[in-house]
PDB file of C-alpha atoms in Angstrom:
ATOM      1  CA  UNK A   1      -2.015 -13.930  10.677  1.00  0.00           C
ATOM      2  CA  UNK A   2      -1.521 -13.224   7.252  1.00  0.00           C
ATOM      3  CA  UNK A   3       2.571 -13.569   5.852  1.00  0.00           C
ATOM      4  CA  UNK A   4       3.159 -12.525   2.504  1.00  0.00           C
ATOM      5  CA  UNK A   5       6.450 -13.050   1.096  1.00  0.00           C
ATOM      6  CA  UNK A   6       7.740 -11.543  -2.072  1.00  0.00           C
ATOM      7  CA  UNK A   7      10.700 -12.970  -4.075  1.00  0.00           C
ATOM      8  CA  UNK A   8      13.159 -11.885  -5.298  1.00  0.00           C
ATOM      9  CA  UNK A   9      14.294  -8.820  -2.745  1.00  0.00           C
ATOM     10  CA  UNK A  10      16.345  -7.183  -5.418  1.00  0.00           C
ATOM     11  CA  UNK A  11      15.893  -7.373  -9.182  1.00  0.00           C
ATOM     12  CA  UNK A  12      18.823  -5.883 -11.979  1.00  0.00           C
ATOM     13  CA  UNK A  13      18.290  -5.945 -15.443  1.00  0.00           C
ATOM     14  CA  UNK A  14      18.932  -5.042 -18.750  1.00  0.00           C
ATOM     15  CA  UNK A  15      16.604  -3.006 -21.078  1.00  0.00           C
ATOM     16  CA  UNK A  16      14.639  -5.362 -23.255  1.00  0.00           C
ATOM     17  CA  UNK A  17      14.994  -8.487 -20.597  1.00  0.00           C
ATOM     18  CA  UNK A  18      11.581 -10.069 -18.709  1.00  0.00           C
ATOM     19  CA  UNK A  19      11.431  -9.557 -15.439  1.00  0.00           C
ATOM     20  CA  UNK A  20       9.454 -12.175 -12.738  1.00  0.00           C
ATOM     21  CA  UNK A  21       8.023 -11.107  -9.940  1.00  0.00           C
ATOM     22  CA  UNK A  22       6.587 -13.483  -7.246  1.00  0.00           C
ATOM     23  CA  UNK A  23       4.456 -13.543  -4.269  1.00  0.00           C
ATOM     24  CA  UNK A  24       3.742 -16.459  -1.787  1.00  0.00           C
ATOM     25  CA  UNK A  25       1.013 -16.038   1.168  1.00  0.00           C
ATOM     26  CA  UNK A  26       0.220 -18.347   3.858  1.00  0.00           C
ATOM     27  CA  UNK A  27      -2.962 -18.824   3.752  1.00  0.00           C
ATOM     28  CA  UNK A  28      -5.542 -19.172   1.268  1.00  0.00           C
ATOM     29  CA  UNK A  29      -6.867 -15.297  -0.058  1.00  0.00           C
ATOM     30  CA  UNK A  30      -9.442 -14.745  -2.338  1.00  0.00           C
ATOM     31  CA  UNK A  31      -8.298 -11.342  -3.711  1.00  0.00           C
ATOM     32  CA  UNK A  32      -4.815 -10.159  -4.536  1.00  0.00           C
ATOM     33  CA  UNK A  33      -2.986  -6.618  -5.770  1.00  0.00           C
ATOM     34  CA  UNK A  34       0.117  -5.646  -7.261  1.00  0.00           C
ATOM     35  CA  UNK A  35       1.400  -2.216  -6.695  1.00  0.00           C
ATOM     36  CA  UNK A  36       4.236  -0.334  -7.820  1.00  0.00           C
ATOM     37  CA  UNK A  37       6.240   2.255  -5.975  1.00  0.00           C
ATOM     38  CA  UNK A  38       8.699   4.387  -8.183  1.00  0.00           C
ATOM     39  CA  UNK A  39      11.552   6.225  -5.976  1.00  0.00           C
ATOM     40  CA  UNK A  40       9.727   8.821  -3.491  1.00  0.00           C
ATOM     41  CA  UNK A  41       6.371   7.902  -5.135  1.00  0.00           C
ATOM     42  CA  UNK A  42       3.310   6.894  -3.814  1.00  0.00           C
ATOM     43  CA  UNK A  43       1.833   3.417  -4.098  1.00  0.00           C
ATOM     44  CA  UNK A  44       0.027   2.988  -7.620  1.00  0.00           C
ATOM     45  CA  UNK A  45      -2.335  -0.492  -8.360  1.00  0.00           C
ATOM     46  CA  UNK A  46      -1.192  -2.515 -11.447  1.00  0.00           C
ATOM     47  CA  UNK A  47      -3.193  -5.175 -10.900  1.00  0.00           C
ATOM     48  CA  UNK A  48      -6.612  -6.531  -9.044  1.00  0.00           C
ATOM     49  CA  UNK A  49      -5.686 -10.598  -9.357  1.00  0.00           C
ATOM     50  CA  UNK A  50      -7.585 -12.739  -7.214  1.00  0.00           C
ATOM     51  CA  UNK A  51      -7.155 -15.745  -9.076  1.00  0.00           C
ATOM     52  CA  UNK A  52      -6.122 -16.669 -12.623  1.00  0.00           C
ATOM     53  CA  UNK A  53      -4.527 -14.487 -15.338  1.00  0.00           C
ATOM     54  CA  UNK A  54      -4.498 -11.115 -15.889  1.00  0.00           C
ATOM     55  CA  UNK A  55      -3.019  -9.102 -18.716  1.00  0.00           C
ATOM     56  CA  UNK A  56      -2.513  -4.887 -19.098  1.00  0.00           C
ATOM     57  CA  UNK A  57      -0.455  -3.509 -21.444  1.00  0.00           C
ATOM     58  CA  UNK A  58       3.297  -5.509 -20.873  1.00  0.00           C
ATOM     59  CA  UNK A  59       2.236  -6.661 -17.438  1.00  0.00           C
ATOM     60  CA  UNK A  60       0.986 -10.055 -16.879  1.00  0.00           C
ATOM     61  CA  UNK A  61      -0.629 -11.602 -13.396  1.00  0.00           C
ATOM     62  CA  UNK A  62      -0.747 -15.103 -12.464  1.00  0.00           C
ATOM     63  CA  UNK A  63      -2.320 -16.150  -9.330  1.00  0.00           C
ATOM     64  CA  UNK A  64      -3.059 -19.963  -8.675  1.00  0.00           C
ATOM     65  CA  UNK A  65      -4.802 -19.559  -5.115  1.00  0.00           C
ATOM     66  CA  UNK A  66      -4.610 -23.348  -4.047  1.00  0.00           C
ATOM     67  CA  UNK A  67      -0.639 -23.017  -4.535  1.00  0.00           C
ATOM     68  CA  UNK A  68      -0.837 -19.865  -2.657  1.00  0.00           C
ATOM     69  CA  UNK A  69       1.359 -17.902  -4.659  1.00  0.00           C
ATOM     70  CA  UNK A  70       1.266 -14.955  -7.619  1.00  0.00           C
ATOM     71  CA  UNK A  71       3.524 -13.762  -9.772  1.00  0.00           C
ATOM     72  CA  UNK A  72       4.085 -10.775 -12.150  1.00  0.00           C
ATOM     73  CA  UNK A  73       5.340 -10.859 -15.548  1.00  0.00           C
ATOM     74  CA  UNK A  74       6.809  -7.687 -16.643  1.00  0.00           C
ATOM     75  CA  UNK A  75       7.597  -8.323 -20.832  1.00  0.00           C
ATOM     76  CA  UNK A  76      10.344  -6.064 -22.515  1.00  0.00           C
ATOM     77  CA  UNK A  77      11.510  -4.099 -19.114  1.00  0.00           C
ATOM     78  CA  UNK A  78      12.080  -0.318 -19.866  1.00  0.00           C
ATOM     79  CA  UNK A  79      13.696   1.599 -17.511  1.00  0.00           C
ATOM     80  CA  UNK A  80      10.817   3.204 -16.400  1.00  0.00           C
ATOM     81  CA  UNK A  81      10.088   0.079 -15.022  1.00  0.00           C
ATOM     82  CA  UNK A  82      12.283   0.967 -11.802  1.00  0.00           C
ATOM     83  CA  UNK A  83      10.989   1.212  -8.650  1.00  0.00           C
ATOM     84  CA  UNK A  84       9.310  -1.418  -6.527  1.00  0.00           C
ATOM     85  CA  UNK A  85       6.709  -4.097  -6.171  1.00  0.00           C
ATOM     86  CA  UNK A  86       4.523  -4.751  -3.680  1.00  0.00           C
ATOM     87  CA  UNK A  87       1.721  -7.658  -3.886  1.00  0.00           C
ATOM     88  CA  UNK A  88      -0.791  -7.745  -0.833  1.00  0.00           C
ATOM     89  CA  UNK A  89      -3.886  -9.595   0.175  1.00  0.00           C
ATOM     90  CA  UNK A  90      -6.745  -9.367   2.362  1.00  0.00           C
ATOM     91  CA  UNK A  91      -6.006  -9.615   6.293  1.00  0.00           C
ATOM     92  CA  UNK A  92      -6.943 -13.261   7.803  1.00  0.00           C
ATOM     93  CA  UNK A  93      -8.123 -11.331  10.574  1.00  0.00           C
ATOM     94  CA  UNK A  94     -10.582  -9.011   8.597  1.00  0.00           C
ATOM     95  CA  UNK A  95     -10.773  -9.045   5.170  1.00  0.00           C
ATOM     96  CA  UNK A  96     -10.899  -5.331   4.845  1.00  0.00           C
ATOM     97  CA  UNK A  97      -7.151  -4.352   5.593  1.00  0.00           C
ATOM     98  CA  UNK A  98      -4.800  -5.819   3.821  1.00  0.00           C
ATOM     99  CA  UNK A  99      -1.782  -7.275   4.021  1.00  0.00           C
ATOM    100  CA  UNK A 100       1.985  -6.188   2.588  1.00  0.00           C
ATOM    101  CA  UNK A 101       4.812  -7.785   0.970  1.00  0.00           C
ATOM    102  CA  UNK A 102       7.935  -6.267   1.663  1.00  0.00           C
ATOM    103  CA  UNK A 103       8.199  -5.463  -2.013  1.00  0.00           C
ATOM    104  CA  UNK A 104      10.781  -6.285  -4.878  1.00  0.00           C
ATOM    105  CA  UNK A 105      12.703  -3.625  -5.979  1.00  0.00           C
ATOM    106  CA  UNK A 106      13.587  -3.812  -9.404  1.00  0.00           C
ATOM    107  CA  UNK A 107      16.311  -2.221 -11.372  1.00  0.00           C
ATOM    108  CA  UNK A 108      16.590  -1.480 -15.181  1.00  0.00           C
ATOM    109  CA  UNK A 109      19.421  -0.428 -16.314  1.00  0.00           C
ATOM    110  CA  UNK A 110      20.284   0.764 -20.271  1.00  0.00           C
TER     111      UNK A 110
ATOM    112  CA  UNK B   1     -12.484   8.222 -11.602  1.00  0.00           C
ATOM    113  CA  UNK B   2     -11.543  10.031  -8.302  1.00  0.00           C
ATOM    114  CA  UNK B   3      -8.665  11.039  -6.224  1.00  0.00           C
ATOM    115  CA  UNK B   4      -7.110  11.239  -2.925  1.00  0.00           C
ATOM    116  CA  UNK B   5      -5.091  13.772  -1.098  1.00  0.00           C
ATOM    117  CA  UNK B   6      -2.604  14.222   1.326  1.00  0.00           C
ATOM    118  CA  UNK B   7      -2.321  17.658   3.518  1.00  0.00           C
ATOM    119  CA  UNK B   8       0.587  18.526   3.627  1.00  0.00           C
ATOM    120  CA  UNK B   9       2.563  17.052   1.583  1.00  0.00           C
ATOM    121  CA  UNK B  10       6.252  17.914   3.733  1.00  0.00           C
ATOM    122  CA  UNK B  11       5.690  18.314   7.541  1.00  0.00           C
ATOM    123  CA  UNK B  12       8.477  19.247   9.710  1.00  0.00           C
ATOM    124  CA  UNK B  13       7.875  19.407  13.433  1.00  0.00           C
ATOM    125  CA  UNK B  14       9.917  19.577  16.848  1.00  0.00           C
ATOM    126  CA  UNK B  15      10.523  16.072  19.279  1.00  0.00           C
ATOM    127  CA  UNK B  16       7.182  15.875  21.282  1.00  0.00           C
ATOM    128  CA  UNK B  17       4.908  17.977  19.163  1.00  0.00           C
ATOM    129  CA  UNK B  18       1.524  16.753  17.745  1.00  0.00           C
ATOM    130  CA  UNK B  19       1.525  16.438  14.262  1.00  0.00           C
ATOM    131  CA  UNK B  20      -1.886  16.344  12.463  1.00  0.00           C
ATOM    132  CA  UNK B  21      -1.984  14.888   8.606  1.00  0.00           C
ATOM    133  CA  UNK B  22      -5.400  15.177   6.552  1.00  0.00           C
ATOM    134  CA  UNK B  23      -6.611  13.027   4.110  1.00  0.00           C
ATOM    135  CA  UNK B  24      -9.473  13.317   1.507  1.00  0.00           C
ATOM    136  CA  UNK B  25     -11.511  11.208  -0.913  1.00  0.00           C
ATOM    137  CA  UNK B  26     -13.727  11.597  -3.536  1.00  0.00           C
ATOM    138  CA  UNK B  27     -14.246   7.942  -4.886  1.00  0.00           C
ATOM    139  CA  UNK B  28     -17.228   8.110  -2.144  1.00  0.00           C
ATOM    140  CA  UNK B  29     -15.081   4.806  -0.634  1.00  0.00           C
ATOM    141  CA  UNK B  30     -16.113   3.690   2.812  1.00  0.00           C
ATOM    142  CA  UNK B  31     -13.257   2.140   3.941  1.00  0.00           C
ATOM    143  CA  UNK B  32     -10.076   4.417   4.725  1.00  0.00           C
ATOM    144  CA  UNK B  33      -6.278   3.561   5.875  1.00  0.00           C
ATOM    145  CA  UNK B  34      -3.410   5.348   7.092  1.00  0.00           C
ATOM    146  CA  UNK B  35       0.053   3.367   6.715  1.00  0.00           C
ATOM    147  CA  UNK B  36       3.678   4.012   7.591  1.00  0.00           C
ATOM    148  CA  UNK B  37       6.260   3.328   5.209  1.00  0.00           C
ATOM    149  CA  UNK B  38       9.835   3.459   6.660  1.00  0.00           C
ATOM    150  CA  UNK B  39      12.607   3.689   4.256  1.00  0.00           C
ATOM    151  CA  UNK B  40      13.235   0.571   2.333  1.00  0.00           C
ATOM    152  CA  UNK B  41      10.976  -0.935   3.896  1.00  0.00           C
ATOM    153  CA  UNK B  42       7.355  -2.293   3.318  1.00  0.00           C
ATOM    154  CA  UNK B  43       4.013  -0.560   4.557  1.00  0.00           C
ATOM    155  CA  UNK B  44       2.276  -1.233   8.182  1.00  0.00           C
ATOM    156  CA  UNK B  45      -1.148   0.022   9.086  1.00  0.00           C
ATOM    157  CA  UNK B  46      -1.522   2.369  11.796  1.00  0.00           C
ATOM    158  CA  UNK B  47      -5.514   3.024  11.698  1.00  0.00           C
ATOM    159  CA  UNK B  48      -8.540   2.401   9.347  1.00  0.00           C
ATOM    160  CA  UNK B  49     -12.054   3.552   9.552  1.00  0.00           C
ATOM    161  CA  UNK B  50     -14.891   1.135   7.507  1.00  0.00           C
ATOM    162  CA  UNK B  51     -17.108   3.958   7.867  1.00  0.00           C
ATOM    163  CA  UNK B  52     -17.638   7.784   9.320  1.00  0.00           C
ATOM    164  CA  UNK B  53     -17.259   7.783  12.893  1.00  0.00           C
ATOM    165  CA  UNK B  54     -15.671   4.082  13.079  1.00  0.00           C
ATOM    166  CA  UNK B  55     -12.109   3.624  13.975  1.00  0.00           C
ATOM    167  CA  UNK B  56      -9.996   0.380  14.126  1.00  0.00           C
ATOM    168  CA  UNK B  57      -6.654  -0.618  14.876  1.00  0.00           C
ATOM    169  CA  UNK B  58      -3.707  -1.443  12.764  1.00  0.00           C
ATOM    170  CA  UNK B  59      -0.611  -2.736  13.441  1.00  0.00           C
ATOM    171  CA  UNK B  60       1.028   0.247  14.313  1.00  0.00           C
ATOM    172  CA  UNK B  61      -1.467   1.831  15.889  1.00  0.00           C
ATOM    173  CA  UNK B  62       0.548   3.164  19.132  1.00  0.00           C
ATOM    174  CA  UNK B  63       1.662   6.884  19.018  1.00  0.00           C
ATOM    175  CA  UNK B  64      -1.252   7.564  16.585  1.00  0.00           C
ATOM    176  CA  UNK B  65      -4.696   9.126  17.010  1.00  0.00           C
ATOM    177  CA  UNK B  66      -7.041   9.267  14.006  1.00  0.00           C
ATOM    178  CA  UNK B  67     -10.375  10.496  12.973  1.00  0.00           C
ATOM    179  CA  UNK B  68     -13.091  10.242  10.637  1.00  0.00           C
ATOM    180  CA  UNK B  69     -15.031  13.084  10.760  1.00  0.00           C
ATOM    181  CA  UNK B  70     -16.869  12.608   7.568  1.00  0.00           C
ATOM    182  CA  UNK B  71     -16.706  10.078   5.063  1.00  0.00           C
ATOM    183  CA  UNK B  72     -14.331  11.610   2.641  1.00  0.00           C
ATOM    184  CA  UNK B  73     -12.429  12.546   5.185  1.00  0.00           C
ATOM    185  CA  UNK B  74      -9.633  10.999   7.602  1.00  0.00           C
ATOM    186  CA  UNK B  75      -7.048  12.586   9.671  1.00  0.00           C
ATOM    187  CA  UNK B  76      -3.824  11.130  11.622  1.00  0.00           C
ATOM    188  CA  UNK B  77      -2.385  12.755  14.417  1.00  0.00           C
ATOM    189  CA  UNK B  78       1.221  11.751  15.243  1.00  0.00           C
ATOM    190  CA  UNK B  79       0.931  12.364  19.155  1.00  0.00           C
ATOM    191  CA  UNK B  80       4.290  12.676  20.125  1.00  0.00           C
ATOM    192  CA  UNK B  81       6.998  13.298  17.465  1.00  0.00           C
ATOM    193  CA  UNK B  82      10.270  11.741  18.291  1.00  0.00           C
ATOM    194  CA  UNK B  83      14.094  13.276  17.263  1.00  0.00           C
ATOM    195  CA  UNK B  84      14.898  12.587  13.773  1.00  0.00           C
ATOM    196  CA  UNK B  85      11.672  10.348  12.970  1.00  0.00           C
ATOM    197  CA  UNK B  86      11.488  10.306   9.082  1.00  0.00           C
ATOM    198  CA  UNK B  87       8.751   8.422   7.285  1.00  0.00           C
ATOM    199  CA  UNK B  88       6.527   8.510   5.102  1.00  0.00           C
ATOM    200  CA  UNK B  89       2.520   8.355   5.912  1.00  0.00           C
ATOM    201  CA  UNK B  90       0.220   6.861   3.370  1.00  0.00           C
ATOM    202  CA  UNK B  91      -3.454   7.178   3.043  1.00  0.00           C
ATOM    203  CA  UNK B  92      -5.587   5.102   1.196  1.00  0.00           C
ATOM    204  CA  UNK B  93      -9.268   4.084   0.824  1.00  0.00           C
ATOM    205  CA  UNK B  94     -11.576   1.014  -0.573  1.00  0.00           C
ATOM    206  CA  UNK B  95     -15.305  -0.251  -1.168  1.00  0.00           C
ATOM    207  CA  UNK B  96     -16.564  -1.413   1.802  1.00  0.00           C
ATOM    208  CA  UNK B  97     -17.667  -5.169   1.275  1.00  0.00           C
ATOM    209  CA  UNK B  98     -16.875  -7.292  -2.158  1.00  0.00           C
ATOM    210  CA  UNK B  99     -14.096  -5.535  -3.799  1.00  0.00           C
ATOM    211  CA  UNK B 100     -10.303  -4.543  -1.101  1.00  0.00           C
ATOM    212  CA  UNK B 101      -8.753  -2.914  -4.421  1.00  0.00           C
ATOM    213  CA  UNK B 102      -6.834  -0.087  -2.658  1.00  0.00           C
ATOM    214  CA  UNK B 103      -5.983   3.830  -4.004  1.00  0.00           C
ATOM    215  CA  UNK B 104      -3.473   5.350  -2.709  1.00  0.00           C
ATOM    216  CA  UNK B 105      -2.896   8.967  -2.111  1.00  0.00           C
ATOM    217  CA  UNK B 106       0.615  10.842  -2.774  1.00  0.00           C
ATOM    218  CA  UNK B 107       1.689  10.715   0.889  1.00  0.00           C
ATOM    219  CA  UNK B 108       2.940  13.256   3.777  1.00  0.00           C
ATOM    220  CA  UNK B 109       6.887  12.988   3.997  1.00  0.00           C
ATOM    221  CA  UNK B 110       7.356  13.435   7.930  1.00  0.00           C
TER     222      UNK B 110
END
């Protein structure tokens, strides 16, 4: 099925600094989320991606479907910004489950 | 816009009692989900229903009951609690057909 990797595990950074986000699926999707998870939270969608560029507020989505990966741009981290990433895709074996990353989890510190 | 909760939101039960966790929609979505998030770790489905009455499989899908008694509605039943089995239980929902985007609800710590 479906195997959705999600680089790097663990993320530290300073205020102010970019942070990159990526995802890498084995097969070919045709829709793609990004969620975020802050500490004891529930799972919140940042972005619908399925192909091509994306932009809200300091968040930026790539996804280039034929390379089979996306990635997430996060511009001027704050450290709100904690917590952790998830992308997921559609399930090869029905496209209306989807499947999970094991999430980055991303640190800002001051 | 619409919303989903999660009843209750803390459940505490003894080893080999049934556990039942409700879940409600208003964004008239078709498709639920229940997932289990273990800590640290990423999110595996249990059940999802594509519409009232339906009920399909996840990954995790052993231990679990569910129903969908209406279409804003889904429940999980955790059949058997085991000893000091702590997790998290998320429910979510979807269009049915086109669009996967997935909202989450806040959860039911177990």
């Amino acid at each position: 099925g479906q195997q959705v990797q999600q680089s790097p595990a663990s993320l530290v950074l300073q205020e102010g600094e970019n942070a990159e986000l990526q995802c890498n699926f084995s097969s070919t999707a045709t829709q793609l989320q990004w969620f975020y998870q802050r500490p004891g939270g529930s799972l919140v969608s940042l972005l619908y991606n399925p192909s091509g560029t994306k932009h809200t507020g300091r968040l930026t989505s790539t996804t280039v479907t034929k390379e089979r990966r996306s990635s997430l741009h996060i511009s001027s981290s704050q450290i709100t910004d904690s917590g952790t990433y998830f992308c997921a895709m559609p399930h090869t074996g029905g496209a209306d489950r989807l499947t999970f990353g094991k999430g980055t989890q991303l640190i800002i510190q001051p | 816009g619409g919303i989903i909760t999660q009843t209750p939101k803390f459940l505490i039960g003894q080893e080999g009692q049934k556990l039942t966790l409700k879940c409600q929609q208003n964004f008239n979505h078709d498709t639920m989900y229940w997932y289990r998030q273990d800590s640290g770790k990423g999110l595996r489905l249990i059940y999802y229903s594509i519409t009232e009455n339906d009920l399909q499989k996840g990954d995790l899908s052993e231990g679990y009951d569910a129903s969908r008694e209406k279409k804003s509605s889904f429940s999980l039943t955790v059949t058997s609690a085991q000893k000091n089995e702590m997790a998290v239980f998320l429910c979510a929902s979807s269009i049915w057909g086109g669009s996967y985007e997935q909202y989450f609800g806040p959860g039911t710590r177990l």
